[in-house]
PDB file of C-alpha atoms and ligand atoms in Angstrom:
ATOM      1  CA  MET A  65      -2.899  -7.262  15.570  1.00  0.00           C
ATOM      2  CA  ASP A  66      -4.196 -10.522  15.689  1.00  0.00           C
ATOM      3  CA  PHE A  67      -6.698 -10.762  12.734  1.00  0.00           C
ATOM      4  CA  PHE A  68      -2.959 -10.829  11.133  1.00  0.00           C
ATOM      5  CA  LYS A  69      -2.105 -14.189  12.129  1.00  0.00           C
ATOM      6  CA  GLU A  70      -4.840 -15.032  10.537  1.00  0.00           C
ATOM      7  CA  ASN A  71      -3.324 -15.585   7.328  1.00  0.00           C
ATOM      8  CA  ALA A  72      -0.209 -17.187   8.653  1.00  0.00           C
ATOM      9  CA  PRO A  73       1.745 -20.071   7.227  1.00  0.00           C
ATOM     10  CA  ALA A  74       2.277 -23.264   9.032  1.00  0.00           C
ATOM     11  CA  GLY A  75       6.448 -22.659   8.359  1.00  0.00           C
ATOM     12  CA  PRO A  76       8.965 -20.575   6.738  1.00  0.00           C
ATOM     13  CA  ASP A  77       6.922 -18.582   4.219  1.00  0.00           C
ATOM     14  CA  SER A  78       7.761 -18.215   0.355  1.00  0.00           C
ATOM     15  CA  TRP A  79       6.455 -16.282  -1.999  1.00  0.00           C
ATOM     16  CA  GLU A  80       5.598 -19.806  -3.423  1.00  0.00           C
ATOM     17  CA  LYS A  81       3.582 -20.548  -0.558  1.00  0.00           C
ATOM     18  CA  LEU A  82       1.764 -17.034  -0.165  1.00  0.00           C
ATOM     19  CA  LEU A  83       0.428 -16.338  -4.183  1.00  0.00           C
ATOM     20  CA  ALA A  84      -0.576 -20.403  -3.548  1.00  0.00           C
ATOM     21  CA  ASP A  85      -2.641 -19.592  -0.431  1.00  0.00           C
ATOM     22  CA  CYS A  86      -3.726 -16.129  -1.510  1.00  0.00           C
ATOM     23  CA  GLY A  87      -4.525 -16.858  -5.413  1.00  0.00           C
ATOM     24  CA  GLY A  88      -7.657 -18.070  -4.878  1.00  0.00           C
ATOM     25  CA  CYS A  89      -8.654 -16.502  -1.944  1.00  0.00           C
ATOM     26  CA  MET A  90     -12.335 -16.261  -1.533  1.00  0.00           C
ATOM     27  CA  LYS A  91     -12.461 -15.051   2.668  1.00  0.00           C
ATOM     28  CA  CYS A  92     -14.992 -11.866   2.332  1.00  0.00           C
ATOM     29  CA  GLU A  93     -17.800 -10.783  -0.439  1.00  0.00           C
ATOM     30  CA  LEU A  94     -14.822  -8.651  -2.031  1.00  0.00           C
ATOM     31  CA  GLY A  95     -14.051 -12.346  -4.026  1.00  0.00           C
ATOM     32  CA  ARG A  96     -17.506 -13.192  -5.191  1.00  0.00           C
ATOM     33  CA  THR A  97     -16.772  -9.607  -7.773  1.00  0.00           C
ATOM     34  CA  ARG A  98     -12.808  -9.522  -8.490  1.00  0.00           C
ATOM     35  CA  HIS A  99     -11.860  -9.761 -12.579  1.00  0.00           C
ATOM     36  CA  ASN A 100      -8.624 -10.634 -11.069  1.00  0.00           C
ATOM     37  CA  LEU A 101      -6.801 -10.595  -7.550  1.00  0.00           C
ATOM     38  CA  VAL A 102      -4.187  -7.864  -7.421  1.00  0.00           C
ATOM     39  CA  PHE A 103      -1.354  -9.506  -5.049  1.00  0.00           C
ATOM     40  CA  GLY A 104       1.365  -6.825  -5.975  1.00  0.00           C
ATOM     41  CA  VAL A 105       4.289  -5.224  -8.030  1.00  0.00           C
ATOM     42  CA  GLY A 106       7.758  -5.008  -7.713  1.00  0.00           C
ATOM     43  CA  SER A 107      10.825  -5.634  -6.267  1.00  0.00           C
ATOM     44  CA  ARG A 108      10.398  -8.257  -3.985  1.00  0.00           C
ATOM     45  CA  THR A 109      14.330  -6.982  -2.521  1.00  0.00           C
ATOM     46  CA  ALA A 110      13.160  -3.422  -2.485  1.00  0.00           C
ATOM     47  CA  ASP A 111      13.597  -1.223   0.235  1.00  0.00           C
ATOM     48  CA  VAL A 112      10.639   0.953  -0.150  1.00  0.00           C
ATOM     49  CA  MET A 113       6.883  -0.620  -0.243  1.00  0.00           C
ATOM     50  CA  PHE A 114       4.114   1.057  -1.049  1.00  0.00           C
ATOM     51  CA  ILE A 115       0.823   0.499   0.162  1.00  0.00           C
ATOM     52  CA  GLY A 116      -2.701   1.891  -1.547  1.00  0.00           C
ATOM     53  CA  GLU A 117      -5.870   1.269  -0.488  1.00  0.00           C
ATOM     54  CA  GLY A 118      -7.891  -1.525  -2.979  1.00  0.00           C
ATOM     55  CA  PRO A 119      -7.727  -1.883  -6.274  1.00  0.00           C
ATOM     56  CA  GLY A 120      -9.429   0.321  -8.735  1.00  0.00           C
ATOM     57  CA  GLU A 121     -11.403  -1.093 -11.746  1.00  0.00           C
ATOM     58  CA  GLN A 122      -8.586  -0.660 -13.770  1.00  0.00           C
ATOM     59  CA  GLU A 123      -6.444  -2.347 -11.720  1.00  0.00           C
ATOM     60  CA  ASP A 124      -8.977  -5.117 -11.159  1.00  0.00           C
ATOM     61  CA  LEU A 125      -9.023  -5.437 -15.115  1.00  0.00           C
ATOM     62  CA  LYS A 126      -5.424  -5.914 -15.170  1.00  0.00           C
ATOM     63  CA  GLY A 127      -4.685  -7.648 -11.858  1.00  0.00           C
ATOM     64  CA  GLU A 128      -2.084  -5.346 -11.143  1.00  0.00           C
ATOM     65  CA  PRO A 129      -2.242  -2.119  -8.511  1.00  0.00           C
ATOM     66  CA  PHE A 130      -1.946   1.320  -9.672  1.00  0.00           C
ATOM     67  CA  VAL A 131      -2.050   0.981 -13.323  1.00  0.00           C
ATOM     68  CA  GLY A 132      -5.244   3.585 -13.213  1.00  0.00           C
ATOM     69  CA  PRO A 133      -4.983   7.570 -13.099  1.00  0.00           C
ATOM     70  CA  ALA A 134      -4.037   7.058  -9.667  1.00  0.00           C
ATOM     71  CA  GLY A 135      -1.426   4.813 -10.744  1.00  0.00           C
ATOM     72  CA  LYS A 136      -0.382   7.047 -13.871  1.00  0.00           C
ATOM     73  CA  LEU A 137       0.317  10.196 -11.052  1.00  0.00           C
ATOM     74  CA  LEU A 138       2.360   7.776  -8.543  1.00  0.00           C
ATOM     75  CA  ASP A 139       4.514   6.811 -11.434  1.00  0.00           C
ATOM     76  CA  VAL A 140       4.965  10.746 -11.494  1.00  0.00           C
ATOM     77  CA  MET A 141       6.050  11.453  -7.892  1.00  0.00           C
ATOM     78  CA  LEU A 142       8.490   8.163  -7.814  1.00  0.00           C
ATOM     79  CA  GLU A 143       9.522  10.209 -10.982  1.00  0.00           C
ATOM     80  CA  LEU A 144      10.274  13.213  -8.782  1.00  0.00           C
ATOM     81  CA  ILE A 145      13.023  11.155  -6.418  1.00  0.00           C
ATOM     82  CA  GLY A 146      14.558   9.520  -9.031  1.00  0.00           C
ATOM     83  CA  LEU A 147      12.841   5.877  -8.759  1.00  0.00           C
ATOM     84  CA  ASP A 148      10.510   3.912 -11.169  1.00  0.00           C
ATOM     85  CA  ARG A 149       7.804   1.340  -9.869  1.00  0.00           C
ATOM     86  CA  THR A 150      10.203  -1.883 -11.139  1.00  0.00           C
ATOM     87  CA  GLN A 151      12.249  -0.114  -7.773  1.00  0.00           C
ATOM     88  CA  VAL A 152       9.807   0.057  -4.424  1.00  0.00           C
ATOM     89  CA  TYR A 153       6.698  -3.439  -3.883  1.00  0.00           C
ATOM     90  CA  ILE A 154       3.397  -1.420  -4.447  1.00  0.00           C
ATOM     91  CA  ALA A 155       0.585  -3.044  -2.952  1.00  0.00           C
ATOM     92  CA  ASN A 156      -2.809  -2.694  -0.980  1.00  0.00           C
ATOM     93  CA  ILE A 157      -4.746  -2.762   1.790  1.00  0.00           C
ATOM     94  CA  VAL A 158      -7.209  -5.157  -0.344  1.00  0.00           C
ATOM     95  CA  LYS A 159      -6.266  -7.343  -2.999  1.00  0.00           C
ATOM     96  CA  CYS A 160      -9.765  -7.045  -4.475  1.00  0.00           C
ATOM     97  CA  ARG A 161     -11.739  -4.198  -5.849  1.00  0.00           C
ATOM     98  CA  PRO A 162     -14.660  -3.153  -3.799  1.00  0.00           C
ATOM     99  CA  PRO A 163     -17.825  -2.238  -5.386  1.00  0.00           C
ATOM    100  CA  ARG A 164     -17.585   1.399  -7.413  1.00  0.00           C
ATOM    101  CA  ASN A 165     -14.585   1.567  -4.866  1.00  0.00           C
ATOM    102  CA  ARG A 166     -16.495   2.219  -2.408  1.00  0.00           C
ATOM    103  CA  ASP A 167     -13.227   1.800   1.443  1.00  0.00           C
ATOM    104  CA  PRO A 168     -12.775  -1.699   1.978  1.00  0.00           C
ATOM    105  CA  LEU A 169     -15.227  -2.588   5.357  1.00  0.00           C
ATOM    106  CA  PRO A 170     -13.410  -3.298   8.287  1.00  0.00           C
ATOM    107  CA  ASP A 171     -14.065  -6.817   8.359  1.00  0.00           C
ATOM    108  CA  GLU A 172     -12.729  -6.690   4.426  1.00  0.00           C
ATOM    109  CA  GLN A 173      -9.655  -5.175   5.298  1.00  0.00           C
ATOM    110  CA  ALA A 174      -9.249  -7.619   8.264  1.00  0.00           C
ATOM    111  CA  ALA A 175      -9.982 -10.783   6.343  1.00  0.00           C
ATOM    112  CA  CYS A 176      -6.682 -10.136   4.187  1.00  0.00           C
ATOM    113  CA  ILE A 177      -4.249  -7.904   5.891  1.00  0.00           C
ATOM    114  CA  GLY A 178      -2.360 -11.086   7.108  1.00  0.00           C
ATOM    115  CA  TRP A 179      -1.792 -11.499   3.192  1.00  0.00           C
ATOM    116  CA  LEU A 180       0.073  -8.283   2.669  1.00  0.00           C
ATOM    117  CA  GLU A 181       1.061  -8.475   6.117  1.00  0.00           C
ATOM    118  CA  ARG A 182       2.909 -11.632   4.741  1.00  0.00           C
ATOM    119  CA  GLN A 183       4.629 -10.053   1.925  1.00  0.00           C
ATOM    120  CA  ILE A 184       5.662  -7.475   3.566  1.00  0.00           C
ATOM    121  CA  ASP A 185       7.675  -9.942   6.305  1.00  0.00           C
ATOM    122  CA  LEU A 186       9.054 -11.049   2.504  1.00  0.00           C
ATOM    123  CA  VAL A 187      10.272  -7.823   1.143  1.00  0.00           C
ATOM    124  CA  GLN A 188      11.305  -6.328   3.984  1.00  0.00           C
ATOM    125  CA  PRO A 189      11.609  -3.455   3.495  1.00  0.00           C
ATOM    126  CA  LYS A 190      13.244  -0.512   5.400  1.00  0.00           C
ATOM    127  CA  ILE A 191      10.131   1.975   4.892  1.00  0.00           C
ATOM    128  CA  LEU A 192       6.970   2.198   4.253  1.00  0.00           C
ATOM    129  CA  VAL A 193       4.532   4.386   3.016  1.00  0.00           C
ATOM    130  CA  PHE A 194       1.008   4.537   2.788  1.00  0.00           C
ATOM    131  CA  LEU A 195      -1.117   6.028   0.749  1.00  0.00           C
ATOM    132  CA  GLY A 196      -4.119   7.785   1.835  1.00  0.00           C
ATOM    133  CA  ARG A 197      -5.971   7.698   5.713  1.00  0.00           C
ATOM    134  CA  ILE A 198      -7.756   3.726   4.813  1.00  0.00           C
ATOM    135  CA  ALA A 199      -3.772   2.452   4.987  1.00  0.00           C
ATOM    136  CA  ALA A 200      -2.707   4.987   6.958  1.00  0.00           C
ATOM    137  CA  MET A 201      -5.609   3.514   9.808  1.00  0.00           C
ATOM    138  CA  ALA A 202      -4.625  -0.078   9.128  1.00  0.00           C
ATOM    139  CA  PHE A 203      -1.202   0.369  10.144  1.00  0.00           C
ATOM    140  CA  ILE A 204       0.080   3.549  11.892  1.00  0.00           C
ATOM    141  CA  LYS A 205      -3.729   3.950  13.823  1.00  0.00           C
ATOM    142  CA  PRO A 206      -7.109   3.969  13.748  1.00  0.00           C
ATOM    143  CA  ASP A 207      -7.189   7.873  14.833  1.00  0.00           C
ATOM    144  CA  PHE A 208      -5.014   8.762  11.935  1.00  0.00           C
ATOM    145  CA  ARG A 209      -5.539  12.342  10.661  1.00  0.00           C
ATOM    146  CA  ILE A 210      -4.218  12.077   6.251  1.00  0.00           C
ATOM    147  CA  THR A 211      -4.702  16.330   6.576  1.00  0.00           C
ATOM    148  CA  LYS A 212      -2.177  16.656   9.787  1.00  0.00           C
ATOM    149  CA  GLU A 213       0.395  13.932  10.030  1.00  0.00           C
ATOM    150  CA  HIS A 214       0.950  13.095   6.599  1.00  0.00           C
ATOM    151  CA  GLY A 215       4.849  13.165   5.669  1.00  0.00           C
ATOM    152  CA  GLN A 216       5.098  11.946   9.531  1.00  0.00           C
ATOM    153  CA  TRP A 217       7.957   9.251  10.771  1.00  0.00           C
ATOM    154  CA  PHE A 218       5.888   6.591  12.328  1.00  0.00           C
ATOM    155  CA  ASP A 219       7.992   3.571  13.385  1.00  0.00           C
ATOM    156  CA  VAL A 220       5.256   0.855  11.642  1.00  0.00           C
ATOM    157  CA  GLN A 221       6.723  -2.800  13.697  1.00  0.00           C
ATOM    158  CA  GLY A 222       9.810  -1.569  13.910  1.00  0.00           C
ATOM    159  CA  ARG A 223      10.203  -0.532  10.127  1.00  0.00           C
ATOM    160  CA  ARG A 224      10.001   3.875   9.092  1.00  0.00           C
ATOM    161  CA  ALA A 225       6.755   4.686   8.085  1.00  0.00           C
ATOM    162  CA  MET A 226       4.696   7.374   6.892  1.00  0.00           C
ATOM    163  CA  ALA A 227       2.031   8.473   4.808  1.00  0.00           C
ATOM    164  CA  MET A 228       0.466  10.693   1.813  1.00  0.00           C
ATOM    165  CA  TYR A 229      -1.872  11.507   0.216  1.00  0.00           C
ATOM    166  CA  HIS A 230      -3.524   9.050  -2.094  1.00  0.00           C
ATOM    167  CA  PRO A 231      -2.691   9.960  -5.249  1.00  0.00           C
ATOM    168  CA  SER A 232      -6.987   9.753  -6.016  1.00  0.00           C
ATOM    169  CA  ALA A 233      -7.079  12.510  -2.950  1.00  0.00           C
ATOM    170  CA  LEU A 234      -4.258  14.592  -5.591  1.00  0.00           C
ATOM    171  CA  LEU A 235      -6.130  14.044  -8.858  1.00  0.00           C
ATOM    172  CA  ARG A 236      -9.332  15.112  -7.332  1.00  0.00           C
ATOM    173  CA  ASP A 237      -7.403  17.960  -5.489  1.00  0.00           C
ATOM    174  CA  PRO A 238      -4.876  19.277  -6.981  1.00  0.00           C
ATOM    175  CA  SER A 239      -4.221  22.360  -4.774  1.00  0.00           C
ATOM    176  CA  LYS A 240      -2.362  19.023  -1.798  1.00  0.00           C
ATOM    177  CA  ARG A 241      -0.302  18.396  -4.908  1.00  0.00           C
ATOM    178  CA  PRO A 242       2.763  20.949  -2.826  1.00  0.00           C
ATOM    179  CA  GLU A 243       2.416  18.968  -0.478  1.00  0.00           C
ATOM    180  CA  THR A 244       3.210  15.796  -1.142  1.00  0.00           C
ATOM    181  CA  PHE A 245       6.631  16.358  -3.418  1.00  0.00           C
ATOM    182  CA  VAL A 246       7.677  17.762   0.065  1.00  0.00           C
ATOM    183  CA  ASP A 247       6.738  14.567   1.450  1.00  0.00           C
ATOM    184  CA  MET A 248       7.979  12.994  -1.297  1.00  0.00           C
ATOM    185  CA  LYS A 249      11.015  14.822  -0.859  1.00  0.00           C
ATOM    186  CA  THR A 250      11.558  13.547   3.094  1.00  0.00           C
ATOM    187  CA  LEU A 251      10.854  10.380   2.486  1.00  0.00           C
ATOM    188  CA  ARG A 252      14.568  11.125  -0.149  1.00  0.00           C
ATOM    189  CA  GLN A 253      15.699  11.842   2.717  1.00  0.00           C
ATOM    190  CA  GLU A 254      15.192   8.447   4.612  1.00  0.00           C
ATOM    191  CA  ILE A 255      16.141   6.329   1.470  1.00  0.00           C
ATOM    192  CA  ASP A 256      19.040   8.254   0.969  1.00  0.00           C
ATOM    193  CA  SER A 257      20.101   8.055   4.869  1.00  0.00           C
ATOM    194  CA  LEU A 258      19.808   4.435   4.886  1.00  0.00           C
ATOM    195  CA  TYR A 259      23.501   4.472   2.228  1.00  0.00           C
ATOM    196  CA  ASP A 260      24.791   7.457   4.672  1.00  0.00           C
TER     197      ASP A 260
HETATM  198  N1  URA B  83      -5.596   2.735  -5.527  1.00  0.00           N
HETATM  199  C1  URA B  83      -5.441   2.444  -5.087  1.00  0.00           C
HETATM  200  O1  URA B  83      -5.413   1.950  -3.601  1.00  0.00           O
HETATM  201  N2  URA B  83      -5.000   1.197  -5.335  1.00  0.00           N
HETATM  202  C2  URA B  83      -4.658   1.067  -6.657  1.00  0.00           C
HETATM  203  O2  URA B  83      -4.074  -0.621  -6.522  1.00  0.00           O
HETATM  204  C3  URA B  83      -5.641   2.048  -6.951  1.00  0.00           C
HETATM  205  C4  URA B  83      -5.979   2.280  -6.685  1.00  0.00           C
END
């Protein structure tokens, strides 16, 4: 997708360059209302990268992804398969909080997603996990159906990719949790297969 190219670096990329380029970003309206830009967190050499939708209130205040209630649940999900947030990389489709936690608009996603693309290129994860419909639609396919297609493997730019329910959806509707338990086990198997 061409909008990935818009935030592309001039020469070879580095974390320092990316942070310098992205740090003061005002490419969309969300830059005006943020307290902090929420860049990403975790291992810069992770095999698995989790990609959410956009920062919420707590994330905006702390400048770190998934530190609010949904983040606490993500920690539990990781623990289920023997991981913690230091072993994976976590980022979002947009780096600034949408007002009242609304879905990020298409032009906000388009302005921001190139930063995430550069993070993916730097981390070089083997597996991408999209949390929720918005992230899956941005990377897997525009008509992605989270209820039908969560837990299935796709190819995204040569990487194994899967979507699962967003932890916020699991907080709203705990009846979806067993399906996510199965998806996490599927993810564990895929991680294990990397080392076979
Ligand atoms: N929801 C997201 O999609 N990302 C966060 O960082 C927090 C909540």
